[in-house]
XYZ file of C-alpha atoms in Angstrom:
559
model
C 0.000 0.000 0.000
C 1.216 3.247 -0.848
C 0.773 5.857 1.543
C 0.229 9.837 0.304
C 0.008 12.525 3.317
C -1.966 15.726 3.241
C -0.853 18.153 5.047
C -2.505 21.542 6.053
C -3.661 24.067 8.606
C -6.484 24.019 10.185
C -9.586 25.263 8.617
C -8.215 24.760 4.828
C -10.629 22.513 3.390
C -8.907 19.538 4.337
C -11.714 17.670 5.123
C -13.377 18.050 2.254
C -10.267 16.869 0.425
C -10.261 13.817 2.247
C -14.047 13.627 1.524
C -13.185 13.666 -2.107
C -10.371 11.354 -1.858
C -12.737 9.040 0.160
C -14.893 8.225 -2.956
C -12.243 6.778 -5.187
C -12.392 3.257 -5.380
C -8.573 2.637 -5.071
C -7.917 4.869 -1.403
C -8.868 3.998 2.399
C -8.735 6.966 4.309
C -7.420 7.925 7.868
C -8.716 11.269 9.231
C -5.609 12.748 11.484
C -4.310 9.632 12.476
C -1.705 11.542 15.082
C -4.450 13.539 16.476
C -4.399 11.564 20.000
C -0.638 11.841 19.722
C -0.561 15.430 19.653
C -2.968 16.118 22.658
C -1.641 13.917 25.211
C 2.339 15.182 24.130
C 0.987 19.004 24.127
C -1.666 18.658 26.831
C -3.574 20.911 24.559
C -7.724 20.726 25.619
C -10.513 19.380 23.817
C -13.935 18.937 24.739
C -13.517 15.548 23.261
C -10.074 15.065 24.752
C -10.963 12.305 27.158
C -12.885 9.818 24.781
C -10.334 10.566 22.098
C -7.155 9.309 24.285
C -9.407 6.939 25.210
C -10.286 5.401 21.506
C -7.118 6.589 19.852
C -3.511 5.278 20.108
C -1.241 7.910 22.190
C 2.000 6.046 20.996
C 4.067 8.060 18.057
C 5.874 5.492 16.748
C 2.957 2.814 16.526
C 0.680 4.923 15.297
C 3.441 6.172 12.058
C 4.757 2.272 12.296
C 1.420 0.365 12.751
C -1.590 2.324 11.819
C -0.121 4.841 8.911
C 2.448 2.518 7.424
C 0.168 -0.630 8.387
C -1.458 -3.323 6.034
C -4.299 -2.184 4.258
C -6.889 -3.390 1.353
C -6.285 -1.176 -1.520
C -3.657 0.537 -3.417
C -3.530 3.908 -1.780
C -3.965 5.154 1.926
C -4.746 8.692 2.263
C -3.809 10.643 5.575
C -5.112 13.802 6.319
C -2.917 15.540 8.670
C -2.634 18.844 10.789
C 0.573 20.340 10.363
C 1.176 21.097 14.222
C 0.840 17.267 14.959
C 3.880 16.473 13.552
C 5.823 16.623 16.530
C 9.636 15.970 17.471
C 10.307 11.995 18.388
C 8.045 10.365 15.379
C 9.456 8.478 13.849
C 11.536 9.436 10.119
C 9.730 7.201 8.290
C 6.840 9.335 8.591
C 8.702 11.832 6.110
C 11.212 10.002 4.344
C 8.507 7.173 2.766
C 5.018 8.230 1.318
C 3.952 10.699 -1.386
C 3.273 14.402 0.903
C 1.271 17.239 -0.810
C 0.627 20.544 1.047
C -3.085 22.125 1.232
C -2.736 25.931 1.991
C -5.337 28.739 2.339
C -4.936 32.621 2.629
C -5.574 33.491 6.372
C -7.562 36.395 5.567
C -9.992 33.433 5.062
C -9.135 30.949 7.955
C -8.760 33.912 10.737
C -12.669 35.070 10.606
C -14.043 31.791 10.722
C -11.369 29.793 12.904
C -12.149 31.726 16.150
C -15.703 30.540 16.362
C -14.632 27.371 16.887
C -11.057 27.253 18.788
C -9.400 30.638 19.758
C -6.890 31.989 17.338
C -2.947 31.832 17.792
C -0.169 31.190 15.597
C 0.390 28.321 16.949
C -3.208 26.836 16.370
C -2.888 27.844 12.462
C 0.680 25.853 12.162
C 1.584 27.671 9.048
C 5.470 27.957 10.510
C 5.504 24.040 10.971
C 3.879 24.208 7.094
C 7.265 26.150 5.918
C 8.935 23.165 7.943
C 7.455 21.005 6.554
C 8.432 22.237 2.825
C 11.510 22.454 3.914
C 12.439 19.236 5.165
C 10.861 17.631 2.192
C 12.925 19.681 -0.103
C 16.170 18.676 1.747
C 15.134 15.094 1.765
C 15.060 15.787 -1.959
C 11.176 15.166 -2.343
C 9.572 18.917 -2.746
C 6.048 18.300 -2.106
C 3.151 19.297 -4.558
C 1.218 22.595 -2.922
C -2.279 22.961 -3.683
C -4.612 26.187 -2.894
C -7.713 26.051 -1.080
C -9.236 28.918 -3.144
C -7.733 27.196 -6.167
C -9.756 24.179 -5.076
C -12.796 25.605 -4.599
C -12.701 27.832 -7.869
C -11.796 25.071 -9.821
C -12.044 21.561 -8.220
C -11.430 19.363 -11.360
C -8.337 20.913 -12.492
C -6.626 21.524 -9.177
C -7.772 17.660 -8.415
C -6.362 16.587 -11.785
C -2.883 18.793 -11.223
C -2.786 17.123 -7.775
C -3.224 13.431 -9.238
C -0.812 14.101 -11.526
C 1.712 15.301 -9.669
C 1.192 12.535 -6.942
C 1.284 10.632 -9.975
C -1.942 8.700 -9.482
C -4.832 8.531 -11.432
C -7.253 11.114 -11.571
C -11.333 9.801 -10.922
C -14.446 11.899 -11.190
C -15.855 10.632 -8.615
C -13.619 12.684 -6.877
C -15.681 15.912 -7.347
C -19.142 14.780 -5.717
C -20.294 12.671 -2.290
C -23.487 12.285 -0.459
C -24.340 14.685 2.230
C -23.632 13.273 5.776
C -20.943 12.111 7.623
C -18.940 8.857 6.276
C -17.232 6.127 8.381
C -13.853 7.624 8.588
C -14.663 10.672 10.175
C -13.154 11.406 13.286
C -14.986 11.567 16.424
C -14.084 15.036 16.680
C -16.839 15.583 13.516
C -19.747 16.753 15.412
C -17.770 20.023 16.499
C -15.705 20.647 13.186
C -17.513 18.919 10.287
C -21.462 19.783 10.817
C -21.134 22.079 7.217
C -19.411 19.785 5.318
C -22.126 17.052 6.648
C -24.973 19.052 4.233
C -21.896 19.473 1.382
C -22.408 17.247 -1.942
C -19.126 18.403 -3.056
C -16.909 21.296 -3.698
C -18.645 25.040 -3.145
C -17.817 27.742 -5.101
C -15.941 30.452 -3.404
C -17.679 32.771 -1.987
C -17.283 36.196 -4.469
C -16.406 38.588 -1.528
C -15.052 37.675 1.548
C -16.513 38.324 4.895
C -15.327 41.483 6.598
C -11.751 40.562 8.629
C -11.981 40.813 12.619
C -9.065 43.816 12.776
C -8.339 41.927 16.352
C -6.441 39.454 14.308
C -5.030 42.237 12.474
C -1.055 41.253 14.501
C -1.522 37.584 13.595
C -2.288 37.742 10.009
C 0.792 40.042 9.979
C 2.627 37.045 11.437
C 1.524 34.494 9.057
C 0.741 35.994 5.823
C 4.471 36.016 5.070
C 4.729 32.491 5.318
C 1.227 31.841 3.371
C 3.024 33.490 0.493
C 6.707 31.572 1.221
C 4.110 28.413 0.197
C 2.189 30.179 -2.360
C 5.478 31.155 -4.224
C 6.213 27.423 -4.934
C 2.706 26.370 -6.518
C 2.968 25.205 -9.704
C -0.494 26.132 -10.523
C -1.860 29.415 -9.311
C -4.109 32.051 -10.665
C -6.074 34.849 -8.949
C -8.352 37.999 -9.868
C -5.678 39.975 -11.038
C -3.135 37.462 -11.682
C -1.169 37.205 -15.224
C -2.232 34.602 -17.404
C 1.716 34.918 -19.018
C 4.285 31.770 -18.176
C 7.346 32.669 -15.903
C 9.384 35.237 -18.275
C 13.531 34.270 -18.325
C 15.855 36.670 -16.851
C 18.243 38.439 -19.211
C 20.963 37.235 -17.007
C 19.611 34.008 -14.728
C 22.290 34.314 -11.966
C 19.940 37.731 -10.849
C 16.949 35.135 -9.580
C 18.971 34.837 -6.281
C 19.596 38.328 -5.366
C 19.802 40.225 -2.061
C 18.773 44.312 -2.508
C 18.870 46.793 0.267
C 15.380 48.550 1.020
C 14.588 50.832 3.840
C 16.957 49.854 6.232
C 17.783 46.248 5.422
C 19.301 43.696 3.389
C 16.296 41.395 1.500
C 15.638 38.550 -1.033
C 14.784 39.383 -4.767
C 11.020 38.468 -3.608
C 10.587 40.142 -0.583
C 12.582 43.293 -2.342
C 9.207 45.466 -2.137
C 7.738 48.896 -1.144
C 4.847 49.709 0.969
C 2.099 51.310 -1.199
C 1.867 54.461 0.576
C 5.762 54.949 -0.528
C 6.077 58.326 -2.367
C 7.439 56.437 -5.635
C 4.530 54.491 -5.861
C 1.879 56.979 -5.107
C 3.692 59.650 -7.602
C 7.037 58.494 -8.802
C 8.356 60.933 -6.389
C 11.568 59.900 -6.197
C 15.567 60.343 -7.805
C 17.873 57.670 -8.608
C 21.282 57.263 -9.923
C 23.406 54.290 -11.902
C 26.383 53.008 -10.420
C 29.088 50.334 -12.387
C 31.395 48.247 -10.412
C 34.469 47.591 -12.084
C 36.712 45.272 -10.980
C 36.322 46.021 -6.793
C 35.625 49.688 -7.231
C 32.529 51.845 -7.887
C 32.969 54.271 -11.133
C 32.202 57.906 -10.557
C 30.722 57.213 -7.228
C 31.142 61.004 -5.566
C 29.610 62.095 -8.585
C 26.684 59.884 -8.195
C 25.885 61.350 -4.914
C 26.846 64.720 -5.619
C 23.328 64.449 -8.039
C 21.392 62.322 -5.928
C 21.769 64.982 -3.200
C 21.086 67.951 -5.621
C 17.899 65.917 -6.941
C 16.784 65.014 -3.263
C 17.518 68.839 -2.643
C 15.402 70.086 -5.570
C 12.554 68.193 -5.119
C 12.687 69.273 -0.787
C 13.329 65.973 0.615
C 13.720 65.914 4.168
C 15.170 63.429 6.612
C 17.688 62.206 3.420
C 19.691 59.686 4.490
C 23.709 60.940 4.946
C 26.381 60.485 2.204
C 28.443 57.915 4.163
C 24.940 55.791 5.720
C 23.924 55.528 1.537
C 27.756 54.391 0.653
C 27.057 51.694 3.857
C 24.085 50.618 1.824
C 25.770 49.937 -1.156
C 28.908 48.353 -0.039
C 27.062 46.384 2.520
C 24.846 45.415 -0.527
C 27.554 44.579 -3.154
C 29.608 42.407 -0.588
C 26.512 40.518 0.543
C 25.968 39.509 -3.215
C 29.668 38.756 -4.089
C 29.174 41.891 -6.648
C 32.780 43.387 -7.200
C 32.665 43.382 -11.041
C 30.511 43.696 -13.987
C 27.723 44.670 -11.279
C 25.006 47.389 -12.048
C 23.223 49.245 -9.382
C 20.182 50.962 -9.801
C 20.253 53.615 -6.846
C 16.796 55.044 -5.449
C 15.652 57.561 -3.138
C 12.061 58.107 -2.388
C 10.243 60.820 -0.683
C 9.154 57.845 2.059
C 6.272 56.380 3.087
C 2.939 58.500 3.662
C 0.581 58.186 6.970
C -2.408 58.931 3.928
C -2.592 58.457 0.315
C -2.599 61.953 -0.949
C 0.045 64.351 -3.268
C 0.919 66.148 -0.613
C 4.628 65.727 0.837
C 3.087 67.095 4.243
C 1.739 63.196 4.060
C 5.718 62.196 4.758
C 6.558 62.092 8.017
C 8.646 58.795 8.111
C 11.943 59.761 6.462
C 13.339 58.751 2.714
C 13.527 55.463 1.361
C 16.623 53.852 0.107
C 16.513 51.247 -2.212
C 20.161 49.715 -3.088
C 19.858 46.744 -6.172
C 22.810 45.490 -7.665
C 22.233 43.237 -10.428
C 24.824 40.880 -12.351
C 24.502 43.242 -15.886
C 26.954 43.425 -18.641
C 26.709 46.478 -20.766
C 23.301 46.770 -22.234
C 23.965 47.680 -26.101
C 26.096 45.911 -28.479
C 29.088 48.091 -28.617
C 30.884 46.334 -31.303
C 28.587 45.984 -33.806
C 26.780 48.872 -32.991
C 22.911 50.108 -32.471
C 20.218 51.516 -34.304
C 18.306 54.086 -32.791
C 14.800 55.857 -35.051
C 12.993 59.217 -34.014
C 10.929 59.569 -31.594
C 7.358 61.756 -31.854
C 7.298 62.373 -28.634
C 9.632 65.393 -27.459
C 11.312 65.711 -24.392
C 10.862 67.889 -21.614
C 11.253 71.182 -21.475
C 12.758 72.948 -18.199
C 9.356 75.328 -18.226
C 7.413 71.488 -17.234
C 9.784 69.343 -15.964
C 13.808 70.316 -15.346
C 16.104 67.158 -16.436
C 18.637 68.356 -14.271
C 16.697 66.843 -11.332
C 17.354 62.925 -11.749
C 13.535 61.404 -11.122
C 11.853 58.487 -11.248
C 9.154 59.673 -13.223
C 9.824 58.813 -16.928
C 6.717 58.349 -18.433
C 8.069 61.134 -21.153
C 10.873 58.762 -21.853
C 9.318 55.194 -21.657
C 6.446 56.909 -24.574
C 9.840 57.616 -26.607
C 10.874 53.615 -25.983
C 7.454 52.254 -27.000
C 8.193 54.140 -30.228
C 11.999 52.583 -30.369
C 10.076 49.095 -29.559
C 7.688 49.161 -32.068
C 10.193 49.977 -34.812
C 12.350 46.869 -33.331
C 15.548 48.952 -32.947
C 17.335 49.634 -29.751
C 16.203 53.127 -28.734
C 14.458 56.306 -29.480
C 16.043 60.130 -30.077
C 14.357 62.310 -28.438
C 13.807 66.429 -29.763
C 13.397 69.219 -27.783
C 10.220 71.668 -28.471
C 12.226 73.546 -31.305
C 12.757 69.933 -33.530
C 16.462 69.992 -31.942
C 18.252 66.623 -30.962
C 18.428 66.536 -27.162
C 18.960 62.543 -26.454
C 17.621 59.145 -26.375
C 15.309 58.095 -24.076
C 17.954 56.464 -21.800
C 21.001 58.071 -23.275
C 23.112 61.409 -24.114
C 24.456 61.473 -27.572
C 27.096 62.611 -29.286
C 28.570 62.859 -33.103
C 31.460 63.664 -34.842
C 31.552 65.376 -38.142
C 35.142 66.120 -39.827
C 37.138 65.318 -36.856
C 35.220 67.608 -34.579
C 32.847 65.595 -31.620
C 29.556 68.130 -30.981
C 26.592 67.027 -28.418
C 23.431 68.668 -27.617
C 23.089 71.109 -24.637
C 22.010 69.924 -21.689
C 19.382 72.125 -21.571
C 16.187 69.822 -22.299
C 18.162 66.646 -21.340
C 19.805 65.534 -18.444
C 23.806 66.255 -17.734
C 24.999 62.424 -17.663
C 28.105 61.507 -15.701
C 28.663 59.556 -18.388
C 28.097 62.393 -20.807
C 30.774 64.442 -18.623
C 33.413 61.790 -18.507
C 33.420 61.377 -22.328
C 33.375 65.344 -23.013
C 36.548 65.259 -20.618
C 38.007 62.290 -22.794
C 37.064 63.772 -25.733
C 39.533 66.803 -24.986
C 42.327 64.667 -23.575
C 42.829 62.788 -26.719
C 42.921 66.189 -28.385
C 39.968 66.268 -30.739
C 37.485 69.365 -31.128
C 34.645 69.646 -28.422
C 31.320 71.589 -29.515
C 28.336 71.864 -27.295
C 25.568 73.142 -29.687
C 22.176 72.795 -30.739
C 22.118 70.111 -33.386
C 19.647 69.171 -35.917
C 18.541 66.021 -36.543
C 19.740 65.903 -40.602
C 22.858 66.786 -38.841
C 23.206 63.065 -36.951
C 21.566 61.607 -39.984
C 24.824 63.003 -42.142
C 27.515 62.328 -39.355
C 30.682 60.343 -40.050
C 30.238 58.429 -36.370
C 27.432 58.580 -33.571
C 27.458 57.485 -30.038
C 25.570 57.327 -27.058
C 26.960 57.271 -23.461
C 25.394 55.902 -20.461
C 26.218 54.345 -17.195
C 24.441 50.634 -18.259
C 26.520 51.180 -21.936
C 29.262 52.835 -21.712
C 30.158 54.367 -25.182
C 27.334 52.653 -27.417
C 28.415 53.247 -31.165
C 25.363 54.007 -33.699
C 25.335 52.664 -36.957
C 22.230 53.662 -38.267
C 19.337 56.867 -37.822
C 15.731 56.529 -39.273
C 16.853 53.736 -41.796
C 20.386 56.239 -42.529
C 23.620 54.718 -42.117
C 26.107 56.175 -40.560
C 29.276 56.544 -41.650
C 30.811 53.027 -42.877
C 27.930 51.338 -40.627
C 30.411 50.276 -37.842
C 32.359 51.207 -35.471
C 34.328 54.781 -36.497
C 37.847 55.325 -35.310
C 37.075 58.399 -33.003
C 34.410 56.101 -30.909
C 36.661 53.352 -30.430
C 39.701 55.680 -29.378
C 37.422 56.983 -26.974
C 35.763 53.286 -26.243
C 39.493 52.166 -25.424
C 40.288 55.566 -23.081
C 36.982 54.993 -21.385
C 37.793 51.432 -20.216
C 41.626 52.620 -19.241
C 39.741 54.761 -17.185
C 37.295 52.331 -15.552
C 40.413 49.812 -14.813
C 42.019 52.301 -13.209
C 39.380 54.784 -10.949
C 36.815 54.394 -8.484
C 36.202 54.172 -5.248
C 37.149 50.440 -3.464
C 34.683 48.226 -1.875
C 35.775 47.318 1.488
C 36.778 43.940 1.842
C 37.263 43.614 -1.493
C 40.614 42.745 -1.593
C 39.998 39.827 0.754
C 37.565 38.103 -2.074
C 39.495 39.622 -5.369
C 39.978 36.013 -6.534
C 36.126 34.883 -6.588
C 35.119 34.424 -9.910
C 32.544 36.850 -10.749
C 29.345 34.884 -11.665
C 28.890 36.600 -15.126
């Protein structure tokens, strides 16, 4: 006989799976066969406790030995468990042998309706010994199917079908329907837990709002929510109201799924990396941000950085901003905790904070700024060997009369309009004019040409003054060639003899072709690659030095 466990916390519909696995013609059931176990080891009361000790075997290792892992008459035995019975001293067969699927349910669903029958704890809803659970059955190399209540109830057939499957047993519709009334298995404990399901025929549909949640619970759902959605993440098959219908996407660079990012005040994984929704940058993109490169143990440009993350933070009348030395804490602490010390990108935010109400208002932020520190494995972003195409944007940039690109903010709905454009013409990015039909830049880059030996790039009047942008104009006159900041036209690019575009994610990106023009010889032009070599000399050879990292220099770099 081959043994499969269910295991769950209470009030998850577990009963009514084991109703449903009760009618197949292939299963016996046992309904919390360490039930008697658990009370007289916990001393835990029931108003049944008594007769239950009395009727039940107390002993651990007879009951896993004897009565779970017993003889039986069919193929299958199916044991519905409580995850807070599994206690220390049973024995390891209970784990190691068997098929074990997890039932979980939301406790914004379990909390209003569990206190009318047992007072509420975290204890009593054993969703920490559920993580434990999934845990020790991933170590043991067996990572148990997890099923949804809400999934069950919205869909019983599928979810029963994805659950047979994956316990890789045969599905049977006469899984989905029972008569009303208690059956033989039951527990004696049915009269005081089990007197809905007794008038149930089979699955009910889920109820299309939920009942209003008892805010006394409000500190406990805080404590187990988190670990509802530690399950939840490991589904295989989930949807919900708003979920996307869209398969897992790949990352451009898979080593990034394990992450750790700094936000607020703390170091957390890629999936608990998150904002509250009263945060500034979610309410209004109020916020300013920077890009930092790590090159080989060092940040590029860092004082820079912060020198314009202040004066953005400044601008837009932050208060309580972090200091200069607590942000470079955040970072290094960051990049050492990932291993980052090379071909690392950071994407640097400061928000206005958290809120007390939703609202415009900054009056609304009385908590302080919030950091956000996320290094990512990233190798330059544009192909700058063979070169990118960039096409015209309609829509123009900003002018300093709306919206001053001087101040480095997270609101780029002007530029991400100019990248739709750029994505629906399938090249790499957009140019961007300014109100007068003059070139000011891309929508994630500055730009700059060269006609006749002499390098020219827009005015950063409508566009923001990169670092990047700087660096280059200071290379640019170190390897003695001709330096004009002008307004340029855009037949002007079109006719160039080279085009670039410079940016903190790709360096010195060389263009090859404009709005179907090609420019120059269509690669790589002599005055971007003398300036592509001095950039990297000066990348090898500046920036400030992690701490520590000296101590780890030989560690491969995982990209």
């Amino acid at each position: 006989m081959e043994v499969i466990h269910a295991w769950s916390a209470p009030r998850s519909l577990s009963t009514t799976l084991m109703y449903s696995f009760a009618q197949r013609d292939d299963i016996e059931v046992l309904d919390e066969p360490l039930y008697a176990v658990f009370l007289k080891s916990t001393g835990v009361d029931r108003p049944y406790k008594d007769e239950l000790l009395s009727k039940m075997d107390c002993d651990g290792e007879k009951v896993v030995k004897d009565i779970i892992y017993g003889p039986g008459k069919k193929k299958y035995r199916f044991c519905k468990h409580i995850s807070k019975q599994r206690l220390l001293g049973l024995p390891s067969e209970l784990m190691s042998e068997g098929k074990h699927f997890i039932l979980i349910r939301n406790p914004l669903n379990i909390l209003p309706s569990f206190e009318k029958i047992h007072p509420s704890s975290f204890h009593e809803l054993g969703l920490g010994e559920l993580v434990s659970i999934y845990s020790d059955l991933c170590q043991m190399g067996t990572p148990p199917a997890i099923i949804d209540a809400d999934e069950l109830q919205r869909d019983p057939e599928a979810t029963l079908r994805s659950l047979c499957d994956d316990l890789e047993i045969p599905f049977q519709a006469s899984m989905l329907k029972w008569e009303a009334g208690p059956i033989p298995e039951d527990g004696l404990w049915a009269p005081w837990w089990y007197e809905t399901l007794h008038k149930s025929t089979g699955f009910s549909s889920p109820q299309k709002y939920p009942q209003t949640f008892p805010l006394m619970h409000y500190d406990l759902l805080e404590q187990c929510l988190p670990l509802y959605n530690i399950l939840r993440r490991h589904m295989k098959h989930k949807s919900s109201l708003l979920s996307s219908t869209l398969p897992p996407p790949s990352l451009p660079v898979p080593e990034n799924a394990k992450l750790l990012a700094w936000v607020g005040d703390e170091i957390v994984p890629r999936e608990m990396a998150k904002v509250s929704v009263f945060d500034s940058v979610v309410q209004g993109g109020d916020s300013v941000w920077e890009g930092l490169r790590i090159y080989k143990g060092k940040v590029f440009k860092l004082e820079e950085h912060l020198d314009r993350l202040s004066d953005s933070a400044k601008a837009l009348a932050f208060n309580n901003v972090p200091t200069r030395e607590e942000i470079k804490e955040a970072i290094f602490r960051t990049l050492i905790t990932n291993g980052m010390f090379d071909n690392t990108h950071i994407r640097l935010s400061l928000t206005r904070g958290k809120k007390v109400t939703s609202g415009m208002s900054p009056a609304f932020n009385r908590y302080g700024c919030t950091l956000i520190v996320l290094a990512e494995w990233k190798p330059p972003v544009y192909d700058n060997d063979g070169g990118i195409v960039l096409v015209t944007a309609t829509t123009r940039r900003n002018s300093p009369n709306n919206l001053d690109s001087k101040i480095h903010h997270n609101n780029l709905l002007n530029n991400i309009l100019a990248k739709i454009e750029s994505n629906n013409a399938n090249v790499d990015d957009a140019i961007m004019l300014d109100k007068d039909g003059f070139v000011s830049e891309t929508n994630a880059t500055n730009i700059f040409m060269v006609k006749k030996d002499r390098v020219l790039t827009p005015h950063a009047d409508y566009c923001l003054p990169g670092i990047t942008r700087a660096t280059v104009m200071e290379l640019v006159v170190k390897e003695n060639f001709i330096l004009e900041e002008r307004r340029i036209s855009l037949s002007e690019f079109h006719t160039a003899d080279e085009v670039w575009t410079t940016g903190t994610m790709g360096e010195l990106s060389p263009v090859v072709k404009i709005d179907g023009r090609v420019i120059g010889e269509g690669k790589v032009g002599p005055v971007t690659r003398r300036l592509q070599n001095a950039y990297k000399k000066l990348t090898d050879g500046s920036g400030v030095p992690i701490p520590t990292y000296q101590e780890v220099k030989n560690l491969e770099p995982c990209v």
